[in-house]
PDB file of C-alpha atoms and ligand atoms in Angstrom:
ATOM      1  CA  MET L   1      28.862 -81.837   1.671  1.00 80.00           C
ATOM      2  CA  LYS L   2      25.991 -79.348   1.643  1.00 90.00           C
ATOM      3  CA  LYS L   3      23.828 -79.569  -1.486  1.00 95.00           C
ATOM      4  CA  ILE L   4      23.585 -76.527  -3.711  1.00 97.00           C
ATOM      5  CA  THR L   5      21.357 -75.265  -6.533  1.00 98.00           C
ATOM      6  CA  ILE L   6      22.812 -75.023 -10.043  1.00 98.00           C
ATOM      7  CA  ALA L   7      21.185 -72.853 -12.725  1.00 98.00           C
ATOM      8  CA  ILE L   8      22.284 -73.280 -16.356  1.00 98.00           C
ATOM      9  CA  ASP L   9      20.772 -70.785 -18.780  1.00 98.00           C
ATOM     10  CA  GLY L  10      21.540 -69.791 -22.313  1.00 97.00           C
ATOM     11  CA  PHE L  11      20.590 -69.771 -25.967  1.00 96.00           C
ATOM     12  CA  SER L  12      18.748 -72.612 -27.658  1.00 94.00           C
ATOM     13  CA  SER L  13      20.627 -75.772 -28.625  1.00 94.00           C
ATOM     14  CA  CYS L  14      23.960 -74.680 -27.167  1.00 95.00           C
ATOM     15  CA  GLY L  15      24.550 -77.746 -24.997  1.00 96.00           C
ATOM     16  CA  LYS L  16      22.926 -76.747 -21.697  1.00 96.00           C
ATOM     17  CA  SER L  17      21.150 -80.027 -21.111  1.00 94.00           C
ATOM     18  CA  THR L  18      24.158 -82.101 -22.174  1.00 95.00           C
ATOM     19  CA  MET L  19      26.262 -80.390 -19.492  1.00 96.00           C
ATOM     20  CA  ALA L  20      23.499 -80.320 -16.899  1.00 96.00           C
ATOM     21  CA  LYS L  21      22.637 -84.015 -17.230  1.00 93.00           C
ATOM     22  CA  ASP L  22      26.270 -85.122 -16.993  1.00 93.00           C
ATOM     23  CA  LEU L  23      26.924 -83.032 -13.915  1.00 96.00           C
ATOM     24  CA  ALA L  24      23.701 -84.114 -12.184  1.00 95.00           C
ATOM     25  CA  ARG L  25      24.445 -87.790 -12.810  1.00 91.00           C
ATOM     26  CA  GLU L  26      28.027 -87.518 -11.525  1.00 93.00           C
ATOM     27  CA  VAL L  27      27.178 -85.643  -8.343  1.00 95.00           C
ATOM     28  CA  GLY L  28      23.862 -87.406  -7.638  1.00 93.00           C
ATOM     29  CA  TYR L  29      21.665 -84.342  -8.105  1.00 95.00           C
ATOM     30  CA  ILE L  30      18.200 -84.139  -9.685  1.00 94.00           C
ATOM     31  CA  TYR L  31      18.243 -82.850 -13.261  1.00 95.00           C
ATOM     32  CA  ILE L  32      15.322 -80.811 -14.608  1.00 96.00           C
ATOM     33  CA  ASP L  33      14.999 -79.654 -18.231  1.00 96.00           C
ATOM     34  CA  SER L  34      12.695 -76.645 -17.820  1.00 98.00           C
ATOM     35  CA  GLY L  35      12.452 -76.246 -21.614  1.00 97.00           C
ATOM     36  CA  ALA L  36      10.775 -79.658 -21.741  1.00 98.00           C
ATOM     37  CA  MET L  37       8.026 -78.229 -19.504  1.00 98.00           C
ATOM     38  CA  TYR L  38       7.287 -75.362 -21.926  1.00 98.00           C
ATOM     39  CA  ARG L  39       7.433 -77.852 -24.770  1.00 98.00           C
ATOM     40  CA  ALA L  40       4.889 -80.073 -22.974  1.00 98.00           C
ATOM     41  CA  VAL L  41       2.491 -77.119 -22.543  1.00 98.00           C
ATOM     42  CA  THR L  42       2.945 -76.421 -26.268  1.00 98.00           C
ATOM     43  CA  LEU L  43       2.195 -80.038 -27.194  1.00 98.00           C
ATOM     44  CA  TYR L  44      -0.914 -79.920 -24.979  1.00 98.00           C
ATOM     45  CA  SER L  45      -1.989 -76.716 -26.778  1.00 98.00           C
ATOM     46  CA  ILE L  46      -1.482 -78.266 -30.224  1.00 98.00           C
ATOM     47  CA  GLU L  47      -3.430 -81.386 -29.282  1.00 97.00           C
ATOM     48  CA  ASN L  48      -6.285 -79.618 -27.488  1.00 97.00           C
ATOM     49  CA  GLY L  49      -7.416 -77.017 -30.020  1.00 96.00           C
ATOM     50  CA  ILE L  50      -5.609 -74.078 -28.436  1.00 98.00           C
ATOM     51  CA  PHE L  51      -3.818 -73.281 -31.691  1.00 97.00           C
ATOM     52  CA  ASP L  52      -5.587 -72.099 -34.817  1.00 95.00           C
ATOM     53  CA  GLY L  53      -2.625 -71.965 -37.196  1.00 94.00           C
ATOM     54  CA  ASN L  54      -0.199 -69.808 -35.228  1.00 93.00           C
ATOM     55  CA  ASP L  55      -2.959 -68.008 -33.262  1.00 96.00           C
ATOM     56  CA  ILE L  56      -3.236 -68.994 -29.618  1.00 98.00           C
ATOM     57  CA  ASP L  57      -6.571 -69.144 -27.777  1.00 98.00           C
ATOM     58  CA  THR L  58      -5.061 -67.658 -24.623  1.00 98.00           C
ATOM     59  CA  GLU L  59      -8.336 -67.680 -22.655  1.00 98.00           C
ATOM     60  CA  LYS L  60      -8.785 -71.427 -23.189  1.00 98.00           C
ATOM     61  CA  LEU L  61      -5.154 -72.074 -22.193  1.00 98.00           C
ATOM     62  CA  ARG L  62      -5.481 -69.799 -19.146  1.00 98.00           C
ATOM     63  CA  LYS L  63      -8.475 -71.906 -17.952  1.00 97.00           C
ATOM     64  CA  GLU L  64      -6.673 -75.183 -18.555  1.00 97.00           C
ATOM     65  CA  ILE L  65      -3.140 -74.352 -17.383  1.00 96.00           C
ATOM     66  CA  ARG L  66      -3.719 -75.506 -13.799  1.00 91.00           C
ATOM     67  CA  ASN L  67      -4.726 -78.940 -15.140  1.00 88.00           C
ATOM     68  CA  ILE L  68      -1.461 -79.384 -17.046  1.00 94.00           C
ATOM     69  CA  ARG L  69       0.812 -81.492 -14.849  1.00 93.00           C
ATOM     70  CA  ILE L  70       4.358 -82.107 -15.948  1.00 95.00           C
ATOM     71  CA  SER L  71       6.657 -84.632 -14.341  1.00 95.00           C
ATOM     72  CA  PHE L  72       9.891 -86.463 -15.110  1.00 95.00           C
ATOM     73  CA  ARG L  73      10.723 -90.147 -14.696  1.00 95.00           C
ATOM     74  CA  LEU L  74      14.055 -91.823 -15.262  1.00 91.00           C
ATOM     75  CA  ASN L  75      14.146 -93.909 -18.419  1.00 91.00           C
ATOM     76  CA  PRO L  76      16.283 -96.942 -17.514  1.00 91.00           C
ATOM     77  CA  ALA L  77      17.144 -97.549 -21.179  1.00 90.00           C
ATOM     78  CA  THR L  78      18.665 -94.081 -21.742  1.00 85.00           C
ATOM     79  CA  GLY L  79      19.599 -93.328 -18.125  1.00 82.00           C
ATOM     80  CA  ARG L  80      17.927 -89.929 -18.627  1.00 85.00           C
ATOM     81  CA  PRO L  81      14.629 -88.454 -17.479  1.00 91.00           C
ATOM     82  CA  ASP L  82      11.638 -88.622 -19.815  1.00 96.00           C
ATOM     83  CA  THR L  83       8.964 -85.929 -19.761  1.00 97.00           C
ATOM     84  CA  TYR L  84       5.389 -86.861 -18.793  1.00 97.00           C
ATOM     85  CA  LEU L  85       2.345 -84.734 -19.555  1.00 97.00           C
ATOM     86  CA  ASN L  86      -0.585 -85.603 -17.288  1.00 96.00           C
ATOM     87  CA  GLY L  87       0.926 -89.048 -16.730  1.00 97.00           C
ATOM     88  CA  VAL L  88       1.709 -89.834 -20.394  1.00 98.00           C
ATOM     89  CA  ASN L  89       5.269 -90.097 -21.733  1.00 98.00           C
ATOM     90  CA  VAL L  90       5.668 -87.328 -24.340  1.00 98.00           C
ATOM     91  CA  GLU L  91       9.476 -87.261 -24.524  1.00 96.00           C
ATOM     92  CA  ASN L  92       9.664 -87.871 -28.291  1.00 93.00           C
ATOM     93  CA  ARG L  93       6.588 -85.831 -29.216  1.00 96.00           C
ATOM     94  CA  ILE L  94       7.876 -82.633 -27.561  1.00 97.00           C
ATOM     95  CA  ARG L  95      11.083 -82.654 -29.664  1.00 92.00           C
ATOM     96  CA  THR L  96       9.449 -82.217 -33.098  1.00 90.00           C
ATOM     97  CA  MET L  97       9.992 -79.146 -35.304  1.00 88.00           C
ATOM     98  CA  GLU L  98       6.266 -78.360 -34.949  1.00 93.00           C
ATOM     99  CA  VAL L  99       6.648 -77.997 -31.178  1.00 95.00           C
ATOM    100  CA  SER L 100       9.949 -76.104 -31.602  1.00 92.00           C
ATOM    101  CA  SER L 101       8.273 -73.621 -33.920  1.00 92.00           C
ATOM    102  CA  LYS L 102       5.393 -72.914 -31.505  1.00 97.00           C
ATOM    103  CA  VAL L 103       7.038 -73.094 -28.089  1.00 96.00           C
ATOM    104  CA  SER L 104       8.464 -69.574 -27.765  1.00 94.00           C
ATOM    105  CA  PRO L 105       5.103 -67.735 -28.181  1.00 95.00           C
ATOM    106  CA  ILE L 106       3.554 -70.117 -25.611  1.00 98.00           C
ATOM    107  CA  SER L 107       6.403 -69.558 -23.158  1.00 96.00           C
ATOM    108  CA  ALA L 108       6.045 -65.774 -23.499  1.00 95.00           C
ATOM    109  CA  LEU L 109       2.567 -65.901 -21.856  1.00 98.00           C
ATOM    110  CA  ASP L 110       2.715 -64.580 -18.292  1.00 97.00           C
ATOM    111  CA  PHE L 111       0.247 -67.096 -16.795  1.00 97.00           C
ATOM    112  CA  VAL L 112       2.115 -70.014 -18.400  1.00 98.00           C
ATOM    113  CA  ARG L 113       5.363 -68.787 -16.828  1.00 97.00           C
ATOM    114  CA  THR L 114       3.750 -68.266 -13.425  1.00 96.00           C
ATOM    115  CA  GLU L 115       2.550 -71.880 -13.379  1.00 96.00           C
ATOM    116  CA  MET L 116       5.804 -73.378 -14.700  1.00 97.00           C
ATOM    117  CA  VAL L 117       7.988 -71.339 -12.334  1.00 97.00           C
ATOM    118  CA  ALA L 118       5.864 -72.488  -9.375  1.00 96.00           C
ATOM    119  CA  GLN L 119       6.265 -76.141 -10.421  1.00 94.00           C
ATOM    120  CA  GLN L 120      10.043 -75.644 -10.948  1.00 97.00           C
ATOM    121  CA  GLN L 121      10.533 -73.971  -7.572  1.00 97.00           C
ATOM    122  CA  ALA L 122       8.652 -76.838  -5.886  1.00 96.00           C
ATOM    123  CA  MET L 123      10.976 -79.349  -7.607  1.00 95.00           C
ATOM    124  CA  GLY L 124      14.049 -77.484  -6.310  1.00 96.00           C
ATOM    125  CA  LYS L 125      13.026 -76.672  -2.779  1.00 95.00           C
ATOM    126  CA  GLU L 126      15.337 -79.301  -1.246  1.00 94.00           C
ATOM    127  CA  LYS L 127      18.345 -78.091  -3.335  1.00 96.00           C
ATOM    128  CA  GLY L 128      20.613 -80.747  -4.892  1.00 97.00           C
ATOM    129  CA  ILE L 129      19.231 -79.803  -8.314  1.00 97.00           C
ATOM    130  CA  VAL L 130      20.629 -78.838 -11.712  1.00 97.00           C
ATOM    131  CA  MET L 131      18.040 -77.025 -13.815  1.00 98.00           C
ATOM    132  CA  ASP L 132      18.587 -75.657 -17.297  1.00 98.00           C
ATOM    133  CA  GLY L 133      16.530 -73.118 -19.197  1.00 98.00           C
ATOM    134  CA  ARG L 134      16.293 -69.414 -19.932  1.00 97.00           C
ATOM    135  CA  ASP L 135      15.334 -67.768 -16.624  1.00 98.00           C
ATOM    136  CA  ILE L 136      16.607 -70.175 -13.984  1.00 98.00           C
ATOM    137  CA  GLY L 137      19.352 -67.912 -12.619  1.00 98.00           C
ATOM    138  CA  THR L 138      17.267 -64.741 -12.938  1.00 98.00           C
ATOM    139  CA  THR L 139      13.754 -65.791 -11.874  1.00 98.00           C
ATOM    140  CA  VAL L 140      13.358 -69.409 -10.774  1.00 98.00           C
ATOM    141  CA  PHE L 141      16.383 -69.670  -8.471  1.00 98.00           C
ATOM    142  CA  PRO L 142      17.890 -66.176  -8.145  1.00 98.00           C
ATOM    143  CA  GLU L 143      19.716 -67.414  -5.026  1.00 97.00           C
ATOM    144  CA  ALA L 144      21.377 -70.364  -6.830  1.00 98.00           C
ATOM    145  CA  GLU L 145      24.946 -70.865  -5.605  1.00 98.00           C
ATOM    146  CA  LEU L 146      26.239 -71.678  -9.107  1.00 98.00           C
ATOM    147  CA  LYS L 147      24.910 -69.929 -12.222  1.00 98.00           C
ATOM    148  CA  ILE L 148      26.181 -70.553 -15.748  1.00 98.00           C
ATOM    149  CA  PHE L 149      25.175 -68.762 -18.938  1.00 98.00           C
ATOM    150  CA  VAL L 150      26.015 -70.705 -22.109  1.00 98.00           C
ATOM    151  CA  THR L 151      26.349 -69.390 -25.622  1.00 97.00           C
ATOM    152  CA  ALA L 152      27.729 -70.432 -29.027  1.00 97.00           C
ATOM    153  CA  THR L 153      27.253 -69.107 -32.560  1.00 97.00           C
ATOM    154  CA  PRO L 154      23.815 -69.798 -34.105  1.00 97.00           C
ATOM    155  CA  GLU L 155      25.451 -71.706 -36.970  1.00 97.00           C
ATOM    156  CA  ILE L 156      27.316 -74.117 -34.714  1.00 97.00           C
ATOM    157  CA  ARG L 157      24.198 -74.650 -32.588  1.00 97.00           C
ATOM    158  CA  ALA L 158      22.088 -75.410 -35.664  1.00 96.00           C
ATOM    159  CA  GLN L 159      24.778 -77.770 -36.957  1.00 97.00           C
ATOM    160  CA  ARG L 160      24.855 -79.689 -33.665  1.00 96.00           C
ATOM    161  CA  ARG L 161      21.065 -80.050 -33.678  1.00 93.00           C
ATOM    162  CA  TYR L 162      21.106 -81.063 -37.345  1.00 94.00           C
ATOM    163  CA  ASP L 163      23.749 -83.734 -36.652  1.00 95.00           C
ATOM    164  CA  GLU L 164      21.726 -85.020 -33.711  1.00 91.00           C
ATOM    165  CA  LEU L 165      18.516 -85.378 -35.755  1.00 89.00           C
ATOM    166  CA  LYS L 166      20.389 -87.036 -38.616  1.00 91.00           C
ATOM    167  CA  ALA L 167      22.017 -89.493 -36.211  1.00 92.00           C
ATOM    168  CA  LYS L 168      18.535 -90.407 -34.960  1.00 86.00           C
ATOM    169  CA  GLY L 169      17.473 -91.003 -38.570  1.00 88.00           C
ATOM    170  CA  GLN L 170      15.063 -88.032 -38.532  1.00 83.00           C
ATOM    171  CA  GLU L 171      14.378 -85.762 -41.502  1.00 83.00           C
ATOM    172  CA  ALA L 172      16.031 -82.389 -40.943  1.00 84.00           C
ATOM    173  CA  SER L 173      16.823 -79.233 -42.867  1.00 92.00           C
ATOM    174  CA  PHE L 174      19.836 -77.234 -41.661  1.00 96.00           C
ATOM    175  CA  ASP L 175      18.279 -73.959 -42.880  1.00 96.00           C
ATOM    176  CA  GLU L 176      14.995 -74.649 -41.087  1.00 94.00           C
ATOM    177  CA  ILE L 177      16.828 -75.469 -37.852  1.00 94.00           C
ATOM    178  CA  LEU L 178      19.012 -72.354 -38.111  1.00 96.00           C
ATOM    179  CA  GLU L 179      15.951 -70.176 -38.720  1.00 95.00           C
ATOM    180  CA  ASN L 180      14.159 -71.751 -35.727  1.00 93.00           C
ATOM    181  CA  VAL L 181      17.187 -71.269 -33.453  1.00 95.00           C
ATOM    182  CA  LYS L 182      17.436 -67.580 -34.402  1.00 96.00           C
ATOM    183  CA  GLN L 183      13.691 -67.004 -34.117  1.00 94.00           C
ATOM    184  CA  ARG L 184      13.469 -68.592 -30.660  1.00 93.00           C
ATOM    185  CA  ASP L 185      16.515 -66.638 -29.446  1.00 95.00           C
ATOM    186  CA  TYR L 186      14.851 -63.414 -30.575  1.00 96.00           C
ATOM    187  CA  ILE L 187      11.460 -64.131 -28.961  1.00 93.00           C
ATOM    188  CA  ASP L 188      13.097 -65.452 -25.774  1.00 94.00           C
ATOM    189  CA  GLN L 189      15.259 -62.322 -25.424  1.00 96.00           C
ATOM    190  CA  HIS L 190      12.525 -59.815 -26.202  1.00 96.00           C
ATOM    191  CA  ARG L 191       9.494 -61.092 -24.258  1.00 94.00           C
ATOM    192  CA  ASP L 192       8.137 -58.954 -21.412  1.00 94.00           C
ATOM    193  CA  VAL L 193       8.215 -61.607 -18.701  1.00 95.00           C
ATOM    194  CA  SER L 194      11.556 -63.091 -17.635  1.00 95.00           C
ATOM    195  CA  PRO L 195      13.389 -62.500 -20.921  1.00 96.00           C
ATOM    196  CA  LEU L 196      16.481 -64.567 -21.629  1.00 96.00           C
ATOM    197  CA  ARG L 197      19.465 -62.738 -20.208  1.00 97.00           C
ATOM    198  CA  LYS L 198      22.597 -63.508 -18.260  1.00 98.00           C
ATOM    199  CA  ALA L 199      22.211 -63.029 -14.510  1.00 98.00           C
ATOM    200  CA  GLU L 200      24.800 -60.561 -13.272  1.00 97.00           C
ATOM    201  CA  ASP L 201      26.420 -63.203 -11.097  1.00 98.00           C
ATOM    202  CA  ALA L 202      26.411 -65.953 -13.764  1.00 98.00           C
ATOM    203  CA  LEU L 203      29.633 -67.293 -15.282  1.00 98.00           C
ATOM    204  CA  LEU L 204      29.712 -66.974 -19.071  1.00 98.00           C
ATOM    205  CA  LEU L 205      30.664 -70.003 -21.149  1.00 98.00           C
ATOM    206  CA  ASP L 206      31.052 -69.697 -24.928  1.00 97.00           C
ATOM    207  CA  ASN L 207      31.392 -73.312 -26.043  1.00 97.00           C
ATOM    208  CA  THR L 208      31.608 -72.657 -29.806  1.00 97.00           C
ATOM    209  CA  ASN L 209      35.084 -74.182 -29.900  1.00 97.00           C
ATOM    210  CA  LEU L 210      34.801 -76.621 -27.005  1.00 97.00           C
ATOM    211  CA  THR L 211      34.142 -80.331 -27.182  1.00 97.00           C
ATOM    212  CA  ILE L 212      31.507 -81.931 -24.959  1.00 97.00           C
ATOM    213  CA  GLU L 213      34.336 -83.350 -22.843  1.00 97.00           C
ATOM    214  CA  GLN L 214      36.040 -79.950 -22.431  1.00 97.00           C
ATOM    215  CA  GLN L 215      32.842 -78.172 -21.390  1.00 96.00           C
ATOM    216  CA  LYS L 216      32.044 -80.986 -18.957  1.00 96.00           C
ATOM    217  CA  GLU L 217      35.463 -80.613 -17.363  1.00 96.00           C
ATOM    218  CA  TRP L 218      35.013 -76.836 -17.076  1.00 97.00           C
ATOM    219  CA  LEU L 219      31.611 -77.246 -15.402  1.00 97.00           C
ATOM    220  CA  PHE L 220      32.990 -79.775 -12.923  1.00 96.00           C
ATOM    221  CA  GLU L 221      35.733 -77.346 -11.981  1.00 96.00           C
ATOM    222  CA  GLN L 222      33.149 -74.630 -11.281  1.00 97.00           C
ATOM    223  CA  PHE L 223      31.026 -77.057  -9.269  1.00 97.00           C
ATOM    224  CA  ASN L 224      33.988 -78.173  -7.178  1.00 95.00           C
ATOM    225  CA  LYS L 225      35.017 -74.581  -6.476  1.00 94.00           C
ATOM    226  CA  VAL L 226      31.546 -73.516  -5.345  1.00 94.00           C
ATOM    227  CA  SER L 227      30.457 -76.654  -3.487  1.00 87.00           C
ATOM    228  CA  GLY L 228      33.802 -76.766  -1.690  1.00 77.00           C
ATOM    229  CA  ILE L 229      33.125 -73.456   0.024  1.00 66.00           C
ATOM    230  CA  GLN L 230      29.531 -74.178   1.075  1.00 64.00           C
TER     231      GLN L 230
HETATM  232  N1  ATP N 301      30.472 -78.720 -27.075  1.00 53.23           N
HETATM  233  C1  ATP N 301      29.735 -79.428 -27.919  1.00 53.23           C
HETATM  234  N2  ATP N 301      30.246 -79.811 -29.093  1.00 53.23           N
HETATM  235  C2  ATP N 301      29.509 -80.503 -29.995  1.00 53.23           C
HETATM  236  N3  ATP N 301      28.236 -80.867 -29.800  1.00 53.23           N
HETATM  237  C3  ATP N 301      27.665 -80.516 -28.642  1.00 53.23           C
HETATM  238  C4  ATP N 301      28.373 -79.783 -27.641  1.00 53.23           C
HETATM  239  N4  ATP N 301      27.519 -79.582 -26.601  1.00 53.23           N
HETATM  240  C5  ATP N 301      26.356 -80.154 -26.939  1.00 53.23           C
HETATM  241  N5  ATP N 301      26.431 -80.723 -28.158  1.00 53.23           N
HETATM  242  C6  ATP N 301      25.368 -81.381 -28.913  1.00 53.23           C
HETATM  243  O1  ATP N 301      24.524 -80.323 -29.359  1.00 53.23           O
HETATM  244  C7  ATP N 301      23.160 -80.740 -29.366  1.00 53.23           C
HETATM  245  C8  ATP N 301      22.357 -79.759 -28.512  1.00 53.23           C
HETATM  246  O2  ATP N 301      22.744 -79.921 -27.166  1.00 53.23           O
HETATM  247  P1  ATP N 301      21.713 -79.806 -25.969  1.00 53.23           P
HETATM  248  O3  ATP N 301      20.452 -80.541 -26.277  1.00 53.23           O
HETATM  249  O4  ATP N 301      22.445 -80.158 -24.732  1.00 53.23           O
HETATM  250  O5  ATP N 301      21.434 -78.238 -26.025  1.00 53.23           O
HETATM  251  P2  ATP N 301      20.440 -77.367 -25.149  1.00 53.23           P
HETATM  252  O6  ATP N 301      21.116 -76.063 -24.945  1.00 53.23           O
HETATM  253  O7  ATP N 301      20.013 -78.098 -23.935  1.00 53.23           O
HETATM  254  O8  ATP N 301      19.244 -77.237 -26.173  1.00 53.23           O
HETATM  255  P3  ATP N 301      17.758 -76.727 -25.921  1.00 53.23           P
HETATM  256  O9  ATP N 301      17.854 -75.264 -25.810  1.00 53.23           O
HETATM  257  O10 ATP N 301      17.023 -77.120 -27.169  1.00 53.23           O
HETATM  258  O11 ATP N 301      17.230 -77.410 -24.714  1.00 53.23           O
HETATM  259  C9  ATP N 301      23.152 -82.173 -28.840  1.00 53.23           C
HETATM  260  O12 ATP N 301      23.138 -83.037 -29.943  1.00 53.23           O
HETATM  261  C10 ATP N 301      24.480 -82.302 -28.101  1.00 53.23           C
HETATM  262  O13 ATP N 301      24.971 -83.621 -28.109  1.00 53.23           O
HETATM  263  N1  LIG N 302      13.270 -71.685 -18.535  1.00 53.23           N
HETATM  264  C1  LIG N 302      12.817 -71.724 -19.802  1.00 53.23           C
HETATM  265  C2  LIG N 302      13.061 -72.803 -20.627  1.00 53.23           C
HETATM  266  C3  LIG N 302      12.566 -72.797 -21.897  1.00 53.23           C
HETATM  267  N2  LIG N 302      11.819 -71.753 -22.320  1.00 53.23           N
HETATM  268  C4  LIG N 302      11.178 -71.750 -23.632  1.00 53.23           C
HETATM  269  O1  LIG N 302      11.015 -73.067 -24.123  1.00 53.23           O
HETATM  270  C5  LIG N 302      11.646 -73.190 -25.401  1.00 53.23           C
HETATM  271  C6  LIG N 302      12.191 -74.586 -25.545  1.00 53.23           C
HETATM  272  O2  LIG N 302      13.253 -74.760 -24.633  1.00 53.23           O
HETATM  273  P1  LIG N 302      14.497 -75.704 -24.974  1.00 53.23           P
HETATM  274  O3  LIG N 302      15.402 -75.556 -23.780  1.00 53.23           O
HETATM  275  O4  LIG N 302      13.979 -77.087 -25.118  1.00 53.23           O
HETATM  276  O5  LIG N 302      15.104 -75.187 -26.225  1.00 53.23           O
HETATM  277  C7  LIG N 302      12.670 -72.056 -25.454  1.00 53.23           C
HETATM  278  O6  LIG N 302      12.955 -71.626 -26.780  1.00 53.23           O
HETATM  279  C8  LIG N 302      11.942 -70.972 -24.673  1.00 53.23           C
HETATM  280  O7  LIG N 302      11.010 -70.319 -25.500  1.00 53.23           O
HETATM  281  C9  LIG N 302      11.614 -70.691 -21.486  1.00 53.23           C
HETATM  282  O8  LIG N 302      10.951 -69.709 -21.884  1.00 53.23           O
HETATM  283  N3  LIG N 302      12.106 -70.682 -20.244  1.00 53.23           N
END
């Protein structure tokens, strides 16, 4: 069967990567978490003096952006890809609240997006890829054969993230997570370059009242419909 490109976009913490990873594993496609790439640039910026409080030294980052290499390698223990920043595994460090609170302003910078989109398009040039993010169906792969746009209420998304952090034994505040989810949604939707929006030809999935199993089943159905006619 001919391989296709699958773009899964949507609001923060709504289950995009959960669906994308499951589908990619089942059908033998590559899975790329594009949000992890923006998070890695943010971590680099925090650790290399690009932030002064919340102020960003954009000129310094502009000079250094071409030297920021992001890659993914399968972690045999989790069966999922870990994120590497210039060869170092940063999977855990990019998931902190500090990175979450600084990532949206970094990802609004045009030169950051140009570099990330180029790296993402290179990763997907052979097709057979599931990529999730905010602009995959609109900018990175506008020709993707299957596009999904996922949403759920902010409260349910914050609750899911809160439960996840608690299950990992990490300190978490529901209110802080909810505020971060809402803030990122706002910045992501209102930035000038590639704002978060549903591509006209994307299928809308509101998974507020769906279980992980139900949304997985729905995605498989869409995949089978589209890949069957390629
Ligand atoms: N339908 C669902 N019901 C309950 N929990 C879910 C559902 N879908 C995903 N989750 C859980 O919600 C949390 C967030 O999911 P996930 O990381 O897949 O979201 P995301 O959209 O990729 O987030 P981000 O925007 O931060 O990359 C995870 O703990 C996941 O297990
Ligand atoms: N294609 C994308 C993906 C992500 N972003 C930005 O990164 C932030 C973190 O992404 P998560 O998927 O890990 O939540 C997100 O809030 C966006 O600001 C992006 O701009 N484009």
